[in-house]
Amino acid sequence: MAVAQNQAQDLAQSAAARQPAVVRADGAALANMTKEQELSAYHLMLLIRRFEEKAGQMYGMGLIGGFCHLYIGQEAVVVGMQMALKPGDAVITGYRDHGHMLACGMDARGVMAELTGRRNGYSKGKGGSMHMFSAEKGFFGGHGIVAAQVPLGTGLAFAAKYRGQDNVSLTYFGDGAVNQGQVYESFNMAKLWNLPAVYIVENNQYAMGTSLARASATTNLSKRGAAHGIPGEQVDGMDIRAVKAAAEKAVAWCREGNGPILLEMLTYRYRGHSMSDPAKYRTREEVEKVRNEHDPIEQVRRRLIESKRASEDDLKKIDARVRDVVNEAAEFATHDPEPDPSELYTDIYADEAR
Amino acid sequence: MPIQVLMPALSPTMEKGNLAKWLKSEGDTVKAGDVIAEIETDKATMEVEAVDEGTLGKILVPEGTADVAVNTPIAVILNDGEDGSVDYASVKPEASKAAAAPQQARTAPSAAAEPPKPLAAPEPDVPEGTEMATMTVREALRDAMAEEMRRDETVFVMGEEVAEYQGAYKVTQGLLQEFGAQRVVDTPITEHGFAGLGVGAALAGLKPIVEFMTFNFAMQAMDQIINSAAKTRYMSGGQIGSSIVFRGPNGAAARVAAQHSQDFSAWYSHIPGLKVVAPYTAADFKGLLKAAIRDPNPVIFLENEILYGQSFPVPKLDDYVLPIGKARIARPGNDVTIVSFSIGMTYALKAADELAKENVAAEVIDLRTLRPMDTETIVESVKKTGRIVTVEEGWPQSGIGAEIAARLMENAFDWLDAPVTRVAGKDVPMPYAANLEKLALPTVAEVVEAAKAVLYR
Ligand SMILES: Cc1ncc(C[n+]2csc(CCOP(=O)(O)OP(=O)(O)O)c2C)c(N)n1
Ligand SMILES: [Mg+2]
């Protein structure tokens, strides 16, 4: 996947840019990853992938209803970004949110039980796939309205600054969401007030059935903040090392008080937009090509083996552990009871006065 | 253990589909992710991917089979070493049987299987003996738009996925092919922007049909709809208005939770300057959408996802246009009035059936238009029955039922023999869990009970 850079000059001079990094043949900055980091990234990405495959399967069996948007193919983005965070940082995204929750450390059982609409789901079964939260893990949702999370994430950054914390907020949104007006209203305020907001466009090339070029007058999305003085760069979102390098730089930039920054992650979703996507807007070959040549998990797997950091056997053990966690989550989510009918009227007001 | 491949549910409302094609044959090896079959629903053709590895053991449902119910076993995948000589009937689905697996919460009302009898002639202007065609609400809407686009070249359609994708709910199917990209316009996801652009085009004399993928997303555009579309005629002293239709599915869909499941009928009906239409039958959808497109005012045209696939008789007329602002008596009766609109009619009509079994003749009124509201038809009915129940899926406070109650206080106080009684959605955001979702919506039983209450039975 092509990687271009359009770093603002001040960004290049930031302390954040002085991270130790290797440079890939095509010029992309890559993070140095320790063996432990590489193995844990592999583990987490695989967990997301297997979780999503299982969710797709359970949807097909009628255990999950409504809309269900899978994250398969995009795993490196959220896992790489998460590696730059520390406690107190906030994460917010749209409806393609299962991967973000797992990356934030939310429990697979609670996420799956929310997908099946059961009482031990993260939202007690009331939110479903698109609306899930964990105050404990700093995950602020799960939002069903395209781009609505962008002002909200800007507000999370506002709060961090207001309180004098050096925390940041990560706001994820799609290549379709970038055209909503509220994105630019947010950009303006974020720069005006120098808020610690990392905006991450997950450019998976399509918004439902509409390719980026069919919806956007300009397609280098990393430049969308330029008019507001927000630096941005394009990142190979299929290579965990590139994501991690960009994440560390961006997060440090925000923590140092430099204001917002925009990362355009070039990525790809393998599955349909949601479960009911006729997929007429792209060819099977296109999907296969990305899957075969750029798969984020396969890249790490190959590197681990080639560098002898792990043996086939070590990885098989990880695979088995991941399958166990996912199967257990599915089992739990299948047998967890539905919410008590009295829950219909709870959680509407803080004081529950009606 | 061999694994059954089940007919998957590919959308929130899918109950059955056609097995269009097998892409793998018995004996082929399959890997997770391989496309093994193609399935057609009323919305689209979709691919079924294998989720397990193995050998395609047996195809249980041959290609070309129509109306295969969701969860029917369609094939069996064998693991390494298993042979095909299995008793397929005993093969268990891979999933643990999910004791309380909530199935699709909302089975589409049975109207599709059993189209309602052509009710007291759809409209006075349908000549005696007019031939009827059975069509879905989805088709009726598409035909209405196509007919108006043929008739008036200033009419165009705009919205997300309306053109190349043929509509997120396939309502605009075929329009791009017939009218081209200038008149069937795919927009970016920018509701406030394209709603405003549509109003601007209407101020300049075009007749836009703005499709919201669902009305939930029209909230992004609320300012343009209300402050620009609804008020400009007034603010310009009548010089400039906007002839524009905002249309799309409104109300609860199935299992999509609070942000995607809500009824905006009452919201829009509050606004002077807007007309608000919310039909139930395919004939009314067609005749009223044509009227809405021709109307010189901004019209909010509320459709319903669950109704899209239902079939009704529609008069075969060249130009079937119905008046905005006229209710329809869907079922005459003398004992109690039940008034509703849109999908609420399914509860109202079923309740009337139930009541008939107990010798109660309910008169069912389909409002069809919410603003201007046809008070006269409601009042005339109440003069006859003295009792009334309102039915809607929206929230009770300041709802359509509340409005009807107020109008009856003003116009039919002396005719009422019992308090006006409302059946509405529960006063909560829509929950996701299947059981809670069911509880949040009105039920036929609640309507029956309310009718009996006003009859003091
Ligand atoms: C305001 C709004 N408009 C429309 C929709 C329907 N919708 C849901 S997802 C989507 C496409 C978004 O694409 P993108 O931003 O690229 O994110 P991706 O799905 O690729 O992750 C649309 C149009 C919505 N949920 N909210
Ligand atoms: Mg996208």
PDB file of C-alpha atoms in Angstrom, chain A residues 53-54 57 59-67 114-118 124-131 142-146 148 176-177 179-182 207-210 214-215 270-271 275-281 284 291 331 334-335 338-345 348 354, chain B residues 6-12 32-35 44-47 49 51-52 70-71 94-104 161 164-165 168-170 186 188-192 213 216-217 220 254-260 426-436 439-440:
ATOM      1  CA  GLU A  53     -15.391 -14.252  12.407  1.00  0.00           C
ATOM      2  CA  LYS A  54     -17.338 -15.755  15.265  1.00  0.00           C
ATOM      3  CA  GLN A  57     -21.159 -16.729  12.221  1.00  0.00           C
ATOM      4  CA  TYR A  59     -25.219 -13.330  13.129  1.00  0.00           C
ATOM      5  CA  GLY A  60     -25.911 -15.903  10.446  1.00  0.00           C
ATOM      6  CA  MET A  61     -27.504 -18.103  13.085  1.00  0.00           C
ATOM      7  CA  GLY A  62     -29.812 -15.352  14.268  1.00  0.00           C
ATOM      8  CA  LEU A  63     -28.102 -14.968  17.640  1.00  0.00           C
ATOM      9  CA  ILE A  64     -27.044 -11.428  16.789  1.00  0.00           C
ATOM     10  CA  GLY A  65     -29.572  -9.071  15.269  1.00  0.00           C
ATOM     11  CA  GLY A  66     -29.705  -5.701  13.598  1.00  0.00           C
ATOM     12  CA  PHE A  67     -26.577  -4.214  12.094  1.00  0.00           C
ATOM     13  CA  GLU A 114     -23.831  -7.318  24.179  1.00  0.00           C
ATOM     14  CA  LEU A 115     -23.914  -8.490  20.565  1.00  0.00           C
ATOM     15  CA  THR A 116     -26.431 -11.162  21.517  1.00  0.00           C
ATOM     16  CA  GLY A 117     -28.410  -8.693  23.627  1.00  0.00           C
ATOM     17  CA  ARG A 118     -27.941 -10.373  26.983  1.00  0.00           C
ATOM     18  CA  LYS A 124     -26.779  -4.790  29.752  1.00  0.00           C
ATOM     19  CA  GLY A 125     -28.079  -5.773  26.336  1.00  0.00           C
ATOM     20  CA  LYS A 126     -29.565  -2.369  25.651  1.00  0.00           C
ATOM     21  CA  GLY A 127     -26.971  -1.023  23.235  1.00  0.00           C
ATOM     22  CA  GLY A 128     -26.002  -3.838  20.890  1.00  0.00           C
ATOM     23  CA  SER A 129     -23.167  -3.926  18.381  1.00  0.00           C
ATOM     24  CA  MET A 130     -23.075  -0.224  17.613  1.00  0.00           C
ATOM     25  CA  HIS A 131     -23.446   1.232  21.086  1.00  0.00           C
ATOM     26  CA  GLY A 142     -19.732   2.864  19.912  1.00  0.00           C
ATOM     27  CA  HIS A 143     -21.797   5.512  17.977  1.00  0.00           C
ATOM     28  CA  GLY A 144     -24.350   4.791  15.288  1.00  0.00           C
ATOM     29  CA  ILE A 145     -24.520   8.149  13.564  1.00  0.00           C
ATOM     30  CA  VAL A 146     -21.738   8.686  11.058  1.00  0.00           C
ATOM     31  CA  ALA A 148     -21.166  12.151  15.506  1.00  0.00           C
ATOM     32  CA  GLY A 176     -17.074   8.381   4.455  1.00  0.00           C
ATOM     33  CA  ALA A 177     -17.427  10.257   7.723  1.00  0.00           C
ATOM     34  CA  ASN A 179     -17.314  14.603   4.575  1.00  0.00           C
ATOM     35  CA  GLN A 180     -19.639  15.470   7.435  1.00  0.00           C
ATOM     36  CA  GLY A 181     -19.606  19.142   8.340  1.00  0.00           C
ATOM     37  CA  GLN A 182     -19.203  18.519  12.033  1.00  0.00           C
ATOM     38  CA  ALA A 207     -18.243   4.017   2.720  1.00  0.00           C
ATOM     39  CA  MET A 208     -20.827   1.291   2.292  1.00  0.00           C
ATOM     40  CA  GLY A 209     -20.866   0.930  -1.500  1.00  0.00           C
ATOM     41  CA  THR A 210     -19.240   4.266  -2.303  1.00  0.00           C
ATOM     42  CA  ARG A 214     -16.867   8.828  -5.715  1.00  0.00           C
ATOM     43  CA  ALA A 215     -17.628  10.818  -2.554  1.00  0.00           C
ATOM     44  CA  TYR A 270     -12.378  -7.645   3.822  1.00  0.00           C
ATOM     45  CA  ARG A 271     -16.004  -8.213   4.668  1.00  0.00           C
ATOM     46  CA  MET A 275     -23.819  -8.313   7.170  1.00  0.00           C
ATOM     47  CA  SER A 276     -26.246  -7.417   4.402  1.00  0.00           C
ATOM     48  CA  ASP A 277     -23.846  -5.975   1.867  1.00  0.00           C
ATOM     49  CA  PRO A 278     -24.251  -7.197  -1.698  1.00  0.00           C
ATOM     50  CA  ALA A 279     -20.617  -6.210  -2.419  1.00  0.00           C
ATOM     51  CA  LYS A 280     -21.281  -5.237  -6.014  1.00  0.00           C
ATOM     52  CA  TYR A 281     -19.021  -2.195  -5.817  1.00  0.00           C
ATOM     53  CA  ARG A 284     -13.467 -10.316  -5.386  1.00  0.00           C
ATOM     54  CA  ARG A 291      -5.742 -10.220   1.753  1.00  0.00           C
ATOM     55  CA  GLU A 331     -20.714 -19.852  24.654  1.00  0.00           C
ATOM     56  CA  THR A 334     -25.333 -17.731  23.907  1.00  0.00           C
ATOM     57  CA  HIS A 335     -26.406 -18.833  27.360  1.00  0.00           C
ATOM     58  CA  GLU A 338     -31.789 -11.831  28.339  1.00  0.00           C
ATOM     59  CA  PRO A 339     -32.128  -8.729  30.488  1.00  0.00           C
ATOM     60  CA  ASP A 340     -34.819  -8.672  33.113  1.00  0.00           C
ATOM     61  CA  PRO A 341     -37.963  -7.031  31.733  1.00  0.00           C
ATOM     62  CA  SER A 342     -37.739  -4.417  34.489  1.00  0.00           C
ATOM     63  CA  GLU A 343     -34.598  -3.131  32.773  1.00  0.00           C
ATOM     64  CA  LEU A 344     -36.795  -1.548  30.131  1.00  0.00           C
ATOM     65  CA  TYR A 345     -37.335   1.433  32.388  1.00  0.00           C
ATOM     66  CA  ILE A 348     -33.062   6.659  31.404  1.00  0.00           C
ATOM     67  CA  ARG A 354     -39.733   9.873  35.634  1.00  0.00           C
TER      68      ARG A 354
ATOM     69  CA  LEU B   6     -27.427 -22.891   7.676  1.00  0.00           C
ATOM     70  CA  MET B   7     -29.295 -20.427   5.530  1.00  0.00           C
ATOM     71  CA  PRO B   8     -27.879 -17.221   6.950  1.00  0.00           C
ATOM     72  CA  ALA B   9     -29.799 -14.117   7.920  1.00  0.00           C
ATOM     73  CA  LEU B  10     -28.198 -11.375   5.901  1.00  0.00           C
ATOM     74  CA  SER B  11     -30.158  -8.417   7.120  1.00  0.00           C
ATOM     75  CA  PRO B  12     -32.122  -7.413  10.173  1.00  0.00           C
ATOM     76  CA  ALA B  32     -12.916 -20.386   5.763  1.00  0.00           C
ATOM     77  CA  GLY B  33     -13.748 -17.348   3.684  1.00  0.00           C
ATOM     78  CA  ASP B  34     -14.453 -19.205   0.439  1.00  0.00           C
ATOM     79  CA  VAL B  35     -17.644 -18.148  -1.237  1.00  0.00           C
ATOM     80  CA  ALA B  44     -29.923  -7.856  -3.006  1.00  0.00           C
ATOM     81  CA  THR B  45     -27.858 -10.806  -4.054  1.00  0.00           C
ATOM     82  CA  MET B  46     -25.307 -11.815  -1.499  1.00  0.00           C
ATOM     83  CA  GLU B  47     -22.474 -14.259  -1.155  1.00  0.00           C
ATOM     84  CA  GLU B  49     -18.847 -17.534   2.848  1.00  0.00           C
ATOM     85  CA  VAL B  51     -16.816 -20.222   8.094  1.00  0.00           C
ATOM     86  CA  ASP B  52     -15.202 -23.603   8.557  1.00  0.00           C
ATOM     87  CA  VAL B  70     -33.371 -18.475   7.561  1.00  0.00           C
ATOM     88  CA  ASN B  71     -31.595 -21.166   9.594  1.00  0.00           C
ATOM     89  CA  GLU B  94     -22.534 -26.230  14.934  1.00  0.00           C
ATOM     90  CA  ALA B  95     -23.792 -23.734  17.424  1.00  0.00           C
ATOM     91  CA  SER B  96     -24.901 -24.803  20.796  1.00  0.00           C
ATOM     92  CA  LYS B  97     -28.626 -24.693  20.471  1.00  0.00           C
ATOM     93  CA  ALA B  98     -28.943 -21.328  22.088  1.00  0.00           C
ATOM     94  CA  ALA B  99     -31.773 -22.114  24.390  1.00  0.00           C
ATOM     95  CA  ALA B 100     -33.238 -18.672  24.346  1.00  0.00           C
ATOM     96  CA  ALA B 101     -31.897 -17.605  20.974  1.00  0.00           C
ATOM     97  CA  PRO B 102     -34.034 -14.630  20.186  1.00  0.00           C
ATOM     98  CA  GLN B 103     -35.135 -14.973  16.644  1.00  0.00           C
ATOM     99  CA  GLN B 104     -35.826 -11.934  14.554  1.00  0.00           C
ATOM    100  CA  GLU B 161     -26.386   5.185  -2.111  1.00  0.00           C
ATOM    101  CA  GLU B 164     -25.148   2.960  -8.145  1.00  0.00           C
ATOM    102  CA  TYR B 165     -26.048   0.911  -5.098  1.00  0.00           C
ATOM    103  CA  ALA B 168     -29.753   1.164   0.754  1.00  0.00           C
ATOM    104  CA  TYR B 169     -33.232  -0.369   0.996  1.00  0.00           C
ATOM    105  CA  LYS B 170     -33.547  -0.756  -2.780  1.00  0.00           C
ATOM    106  CA  ASP B 186     -25.261   9.777  -5.084  1.00  0.00           C
ATOM    107  CA  PRO B 188     -21.405  11.976   0.192  1.00  0.00           C
ATOM    108  CA  ILE B 189     -22.483  11.285   3.767  1.00  0.00           C
ATOM    109  CA  THR B 190     -23.357  14.837   4.555  1.00  0.00           C
ATOM    110  CA  GLU B 191     -27.002  15.072   5.484  1.00  0.00           C
ATOM    111  CA  HIS B 192     -26.963  18.663   6.627  1.00  0.00           C
ATOM    112  CA  MET B 213     -31.080   6.480   4.267  1.00  0.00           C
ATOM    113  CA  ASN B 216     -32.532   8.879  12.094  1.00  0.00           C
ATOM    114  CA  PHE B 217     -29.906  10.601   9.969  1.00  0.00           C
ATOM    115  CA  GLN B 220     -28.221  15.920  11.152  1.00  0.00           C
ATOM    116  CA  ALA B 254     -35.595  -4.641  13.924  1.00  0.00           C
ATOM    117  CA  ARG B 255     -32.832  -4.946  16.534  1.00  0.00           C
ATOM    118  CA  VAL B 256     -30.930  -1.813  15.617  1.00  0.00           C
ATOM    119  CA  ALA B 257     -31.305  -0.121  19.007  1.00  0.00           C
ATOM    120  CA  ALA B 258     -31.856   3.401  20.203  1.00  0.00           C
ATOM    121  CA  GLN B 259     -30.082   5.542  17.610  1.00  0.00           C
ATOM    122  CA  HIS B 260     -31.573   3.724  14.613  1.00  0.00           C
ATOM    123  CA  LYS B 426     -43.085   2.867  25.803  1.00  0.00           C
ATOM    124  CA  ASP B 427     -41.478   6.014  27.137  1.00  0.00           C
ATOM    125  CA  VAL B 428     -37.924   4.695  26.800  1.00  0.00           C
ATOM    126  CA  PRO B 429     -35.144   4.730  24.190  1.00  0.00           C
ATOM    127  CA  MET B 430     -35.351   1.598  22.043  1.00  0.00           C
ATOM    128  CA  PRO B 431     -33.396  -1.220  23.704  1.00  0.00           C
ATOM    129  CA  TYR B 432     -31.368  -3.704  21.671  1.00  0.00           C
ATOM    130  CA  ALA B 433     -32.168  -6.938  23.538  1.00  0.00           C
ATOM    131  CA  ALA B 434     -34.855  -8.911  21.728  1.00  0.00           C
ATOM    132  CA  ASN B 435     -37.105  -9.306  24.742  1.00  0.00           C
ATOM    133  CA  LEU B 436     -36.870  -5.663  25.798  1.00  0.00           C
ATOM    134  CA  LEU B 439     -41.772  -4.847  25.389  1.00  0.00           C
ATOM    135  CA  ALA B 440     -40.955  -1.358  24.162  1.00  0.00           C
TER     136      ALA B 440
END
